[in-house]
Amino acid sequence: MKVVSYIAQWRGIVKEAMNRTAIAVKFLCCLHITDNYFCSPVHIYGPSMLPTLNMVGDIVLAEHLSQRLGKVRHGDLVVVRSPSDPKKSITKRIMGMEGDTVTYFDPMLGDATRVAVVPKGHVWIQGDNIFASLDSRHFGPVPYGLIQGKVFFRVWPLDCIGVPGQ
Amino acid sequence: MEPKCMEVCRWFTYIWHNVHLEQMGSSSFLWNFTKKFVTFGLITVTVSDRYVTVVRVRGGSMSPTLNPKTSSSGNFSDDYVLVEKFCIDKYKFSHGDVVVFSSPLNHKERHIKRIVALPGEWFGSRQNYDVLKVPEGHCWVEGDNAASSMDSKSFGPIPLGLIRGRVTHVVWPPHRIGAIQSPPREELSSL
């Protein structure tokens, strides 16, 4: 008789545990989908996007729908997987879409302005601070498939909340 | 105006109450089915994005490893392969890995090719007999079927960030189920 009651208790506990696990799994799946397909927070630091973004660190929200639908445009702030190190992400501004002719100026290589044509399926990205930014002027246009998301809102620091400027 | 608003509100609360708390008859069955469907969908999408997924192989650029063209079999059945996504964490690949990557010419397309040279290596292409260095963070991919393959010979080395997964096994058709082999490279291409 005792064995039967133990088994009944055990079944109750197992059922409760499985219910809780199911809820946790569903929550993590929702988190993953929101993070990958809708919106995710990104921590950005470094001098390459001054004065738009601060040097010591900003937290911004990046949305992933625009790049999936192909709606990323000239002048957008995008988070891109670095072509020289796939484990790092960099944030730059798009200065040329495929087929555009880009005129750029690299202070480190003298005063001449150079011209480049962006091939099919690629974009030209540049940091706002052209004096301290490693971007397409150095590693060339990057494939569109490396774009991870478009920055649309800044949440930290609190006195700069809002859309990052042009 | 006001009494009508209140009536509408009362209707809404009545229907909401019914659907959620008093689940009676067929409405409860539909609700349960929808919940299970959505949960199943969420879990499938998460697992397929992060861990492992099955992908259909189109085209013959990787034959004879994938989609082999033999005269006896008609070309009516494509291979389905298992793609694992654990490699995307650390981006550590080795020679001979068959990978799925987004095409650098069109981000909507995915290609499956084999990695022939890793970042920082000097690679000698057999076609034009010149040697080039694969830049940091990039890799050189080639299809096994050298005659008809759109790969790094046309678009150059691809950034590792474009890689979306690594192919480990063939899961369909049944008579070809098994792991993908690394081919023995008689022509030594890296110096």
XYZ file of C-alpha atoms in Angstrom:
357
model
C 0.000 0.000 0.000
C 2.843 2.331 0.881
C 4.565 1.509 -2.400
C 1.439 2.508 -4.321
C 1.234 5.852 -2.523
C 4.935 6.491 -3.151
C 4.482 5.809 -6.834
C 1.511 8.169 -6.988
C 3.527 10.902 -5.260
C 6.458 10.306 -7.578
C 4.276 10.586 -10.639
C 2.899 13.865 -9.343
C 6.398 15.266 -8.847
C 7.579 14.123 -12.268
C 4.558 15.662 -13.935
C 5.138 18.948 -12.120
C 8.829 18.933 -13.093
C 8.009 18.293 -16.723
C 5.471 21.102 -16.753
C 7.993 23.555 -15.338
C 10.664 22.399 -17.805
C 8.231 22.827 -20.672
C 7.532 26.388 -19.603
C 11.260 27.157 -19.318
C 11.945 25.654 -22.757
C 9.126 27.656 -24.332
C 10.442 30.826 -22.742
C 13.971 30.217 -24.047
C 12.645 29.493 -27.524
C 10.669 32.760 -27.513
C 13.797 34.563 -26.356
C 15.838 33.055 -29.166
C 13.266 33.969 -31.796
C 12.960 37.542 -30.558
C 16.716 37.889 -30.428
C 17.304 36.505 -33.912
C 14.353 37.706 -35.902
C 13.057 40.849 -34.251
C 15.156 42.944 -31.937
C 18.273 42.497 -29.824
C 20.427 44.729 -27.631
C 23.985 45.420 -28.737
C 26.840 46.899 -26.727
C 29.000 49.167 -28.872
C 32.256 50.806 -27.902
C 35.190 52.349 -29.687
C 36.008 55.640 -31.387
C 35.086 54.726 -34.947
C 31.524 56.055 -34.836
C 32.096 59.388 -33.073
C 30.191 61.662 -32.769
C 27.096 59.565 -33.439
C 27.917 56.917 -30.839
C 30.023 57.415 -27.719
C 33.479 56.004 -27.313
C 33.136 54.447 -23.888
C 30.126 52.363 -24.709
C 26.520 52.568 -25.791
C 23.742 50.039 -25.618
C 21.515 50.150 -28.671
C 18.670 48.092 -30.048
C 19.180 46.471 -33.421
C 16.317 45.068 -35.445
C 16.767 42.099 -37.737
C 13.750 42.396 -39.989
C 15.128 45.000 -42.395
C 18.100 42.972 -43.466
C 16.057 39.821 -43.913
C 13.622 41.673 -46.143
C 16.416 43.405 -48.032
C 15.328 46.866 -46.915
C 18.678 48.117 -45.629
C 19.491 51.455 -47.274
C 22.215 54.029 -47.749
C 22.853 55.900 -44.509
C 21.667 53.146 -42.159
C 23.636 52.240 -39.073
C 24.197 48.504 -39.248
C 25.756 45.799 -37.110
C 27.966 43.663 -39.339
C 30.016 40.541 -38.672
C 33.626 41.551 -39.166
C 35.159 40.079 -42.342
C 38.558 39.784 -40.698
C 37.343 38.089 -37.508
C 33.986 36.292 -37.629
C 33.687 36.206 -33.853
C 33.474 40.008 -33.662
C 30.699 42.318 -34.738
C 31.296 45.869 -35.864
C 28.896 48.784 -36.217
C 29.264 51.114 -39.179
C 27.189 53.187 -41.559
C 26.282 52.052 -45.059
C 27.753 54.467 -47.581
C 27.103 52.542 -50.780
C 24.807 49.771 -51.976
C 25.559 47.335 -54.791
C 26.289 49.010 -58.088
C 27.105 52.388 -56.520
C 30.322 54.256 -57.146
C 31.764 55.304 -53.795
C 34.130 58.241 -53.379
C 36.134 57.988 -50.208
C 38.959 59.682 -48.445
C 41.483 57.844 -46.307
C 43.577 60.229 -44.200
C 46.168 57.526 -43.582
C 46.965 57.164 -47.274
C 47.388 60.826 -48.136
C 45.068 63.528 -49.386
C 43.753 61.952 -52.573
C 40.144 60.837 -52.764
C 39.659 57.419 -54.257
C 36.803 55.834 -56.108
C 35.460 52.302 -55.860
C 32.546 50.461 -57.412
C 30.546 48.239 -55.098
C 30.049 44.777 -56.694
C 26.797 42.846 -56.762
C 25.635 41.499 -53.435
C 28.008 43.731 -51.423
C 27.768 46.970 -49.431
C 30.290 49.665 -48.562
C 30.464 50.442 -44.856
C 32.268 53.343 -43.225
C 32.589 54.628 -39.708
C 31.461 58.197 -39.035
C 34.874 59.033 -37.602
C 36.992 58.573 -40.712
C 40.210 59.261 -38.849
C 39.878 56.295 -36.480
C 37.860 53.668 -38.239
C 38.787 50.364 -39.857
C 36.150 49.825 -42.496
C 35.524 49.215 -46.193
C 38.271 51.678 -47.069
C 40.692 49.064 -45.738
C 39.058 45.667 -46.216
C 36.878 46.406 -49.218
C 33.136 46.052 -49.682
C 31.494 43.400 -47.516
C 28.880 40.857 -48.666
C 25.303 41.686 -47.707
C 25.045 38.317 -45.939
C 27.351 39.572 -43.188
C 24.868 42.246 -42.079
C 23.279 41.189 -38.821
C 20.893 44.016 -38.007
C 20.043 47.702 -38.275
C 20.396 50.016 -35.290
C 17.245 52.012 -34.642
C 17.272 53.118 -31.015
C 19.769 53.879 -28.265
C 18.875 52.955 -24.675
C 22.103 53.746 -22.797
C 23.492 56.176 -21.642
C 20.244 57.527 -20.343
C 20.837 61.115 -21.368
C 21.200 60.076 -25.007
C 18.108 57.930 -25.308
C 16.586 58.091 -28.749
C 17.390 57.555 -32.373
C 21.127 57.956 -33.078
C 21.646 61.008 -35.280
C 22.569 61.235 -38.935
C -22.554 56.632 -27.074
C -21.526 55.682 -23.574
C -23.932 52.799 -22.955
C -22.927 51.307 -26.355
C -19.210 51.384 -25.369
C -20.027 49.728 -22.102
C -22.017 47.054 -23.907
C -19.140 46.386 -26.314
C -16.733 46.157 -23.390
C -19.048 43.773 -21.630
C -19.226 41.600 -24.750
C -15.455 41.493 -25.008
C -15.011 40.494 -21.381
C -17.678 37.832 -21.804
C -15.979 36.256 -24.825
C -12.495 36.495 -23.255
C -13.813 34.890 -20.074
C -15.346 32.060 -22.095
C -12.265 31.306 -24.117
C -9.880 31.346 -21.222
C -11.595 30.126 -18.128
C -14.662 28.191 -19.197
C -13.258 25.968 -21.874
C -16.238 24.087 -23.129
C -16.480 21.637 -25.978
C -14.912 22.285 -29.377
C -13.413 25.707 -28.566
C -11.160 24.031 -26.018
C -9.939 21.471 -28.548
C -9.034 24.181 -31.093
C -7.248 26.247 -28.457
C -5.220 23.271 -27.262
C -4.311 22.346 -30.819
C -3.191 25.901 -31.589
C -1.089 26.045 -28.432
C 0.640 22.773 -29.228
C 1.192 23.813 -32.827
C 2.774 27.116 -31.837
C 4.985 25.455 -29.211
C 6.121 22.835 -31.692
C 6.862 25.557 -34.238
C 8.907 27.606 -31.751
C 10.982 24.627 -30.660
C 11.595 23.499 -34.249
C 12.739 26.945 -35.339
C 15.063 27.301 -32.342
C 16.626 23.873 -32.759
C 17.013 24.363 -36.492
C 18.718 27.739 -35.998
C 21.067 26.780 -33.203
C 21.775 23.072 -33.249
C 20.964 20.897 -36.219
C 18.805 20.991 -39.316
C 18.129 19.050 -42.518
C 18.748 20.723 -45.855
C 17.998 19.688 -49.425
C 20.930 19.690 -51.837
C 20.241 21.006 -55.326
C 22.597 20.837 -58.279
C 25.562 18.642 -59.038
C 28.491 20.863 -58.048
C 29.369 18.531 -55.166
C 29.091 15.220 -56.971
C 30.042 12.505 -56.360
C 29.876 13.320 -52.659
C 26.372 14.817 -52.822
C 23.799 14.359 -55.611
C 25.969 11.995 -57.637
C 25.066 11.863 -61.288
C 24.954 8.230 -62.373
C 23.468 7.155 -65.670
C 21.320 4.467 -64.065
C 19.527 6.632 -61.512
C 17.341 9.342 -62.934
C 17.963 12.749 -61.418
C 14.661 12.755 -59.600
C 15.795 12.513 -56.040
C 17.976 15.132 -54.380
C 20.062 14.354 -51.345
C 19.008 15.585 -47.946
C 21.844 16.268 -45.527
C 22.218 16.924 -41.829
C 23.714 20.346 -41.084
C 25.095 21.045 -37.619
C 25.382 24.575 -36.289
C 27.677 24.060 -33.325
C 30.646 25.126 -35.443
C 29.266 28.675 -35.735
C 30.138 29.318 -32.125
C 33.903 29.195 -32.503
C 34.346 29.279 -36.298
C 36.978 26.566 -36.162
C 36.960 24.624 -39.391
C 39.350 22.110 -40.896
C 40.332 21.124 -44.394
C 37.737 19.091 -46.164
C 34.737 20.370 -44.172
C 31.634 20.650 -46.308
C 29.867 23.847 -45.297
C 26.637 25.697 -46.045
C 27.162 29.430 -46.616
C 25.233 32.457 -47.874
C 26.340 33.374 -51.349
C 28.447 36.571 -51.438
C 26.694 37.549 -54.667
C 23.136 37.111 -53.419
C 22.453 36.914 -49.716
C 19.197 35.024 -50.239
C 20.902 31.976 -51.781
C 22.741 29.286 -49.879
C 25.488 27.171 -51.356
C 27.148 23.964 -50.193
C 30.852 23.569 -50.941
C 33.988 22.133 -49.391
C 36.609 24.208 -47.563
C 39.944 23.804 -49.303
C 42.069 26.478 -47.611
C 41.829 28.108 -44.187
C 42.618 31.719 -43.168
C 46.238 32.746 -43.502
C 47.215 29.876 -45.774
C 48.921 30.117 -49.122
C 46.799 28.379 -51.712
C 47.859 27.359 -55.190
C 45.036 27.263 -57.710
C 45.563 24.618 -60.325
C 43.929 26.591 -63.094
C 46.147 29.588 -63.490
C 49.117 28.285 -61.555
C 49.389 31.270 -59.277
C 49.602 31.267 -55.547
C 47.524 33.506 -53.344
C 47.185 34.014 -49.639
C 43.784 33.511 -48.092
C 43.155 36.663 -46.000
C 42.458 36.535 -42.249
C 38.883 35.613 -41.481
C 38.270 34.190 -44.980
C 38.390 30.726 -46.497
C 38.600 29.204 -49.962
C 35.699 26.937 -50.920
C 35.467 24.652 -53.910
C 32.951 22.149 -55.170
C 34.002 18.524 -55.624
C 32.806 18.568 -59.219
C 35.414 20.958 -60.584
C 33.834 21.069 -64.033
C 30.553 22.700 -63.048
C 30.908 24.467 -59.750
C 30.361 28.108 -58.846
C 32.806 28.608 -56.012
C 35.826 30.601 -54.871
C 37.339 30.229 -58.318
C 34.692 32.726 -59.486
C 33.995 34.909 -56.455
C 37.221 34.638 -54.484
C 37.677 33.728 -50.830
C 34.578 34.123 -48.676
C 34.450 35.581 -45.152
C 33.922 32.930 -42.478
C 31.012 35.017 -41.191
C 28.925 33.886 -44.179
C 29.075 30.246 -43.138
C 25.784 28.991 -41.760
C 26.580 25.396 -40.810
C 28.610 22.279 -41.484
C 27.315 19.214 -43.321
C 28.007 16.004 -41.420
C 25.776 13.226 -42.798
C 23.554 12.343 -45.703
C 20.141 11.302 -44.422
C 18.244 10.643 -47.667
C 18.050 8.590 -49.939
C 18.279 5.578 -47.656
C 20.892 3.726 -49.657
C 23.303 6.651 -49.255
C 22.888 7.297 -45.559
C 26.280 7.856 -43.961
C 28.872 10.396 -42.934
C 30.525 12.744 -45.406
C 34.088 11.766 -46.203
C 37.049 14.009 -46.631
C 38.477 13.159 -50.026
C 42.130 12.148 -50.208
C 43.809 15.119 -51.866
C 46.407 13.754 -54.237
C 47.155 17.210 -55.555
C 48.715 19.027 -52.653
C 47.431 22.560 -53.013
C 48.743 24.310 -49.925
C 52.357 25.242 -49.537
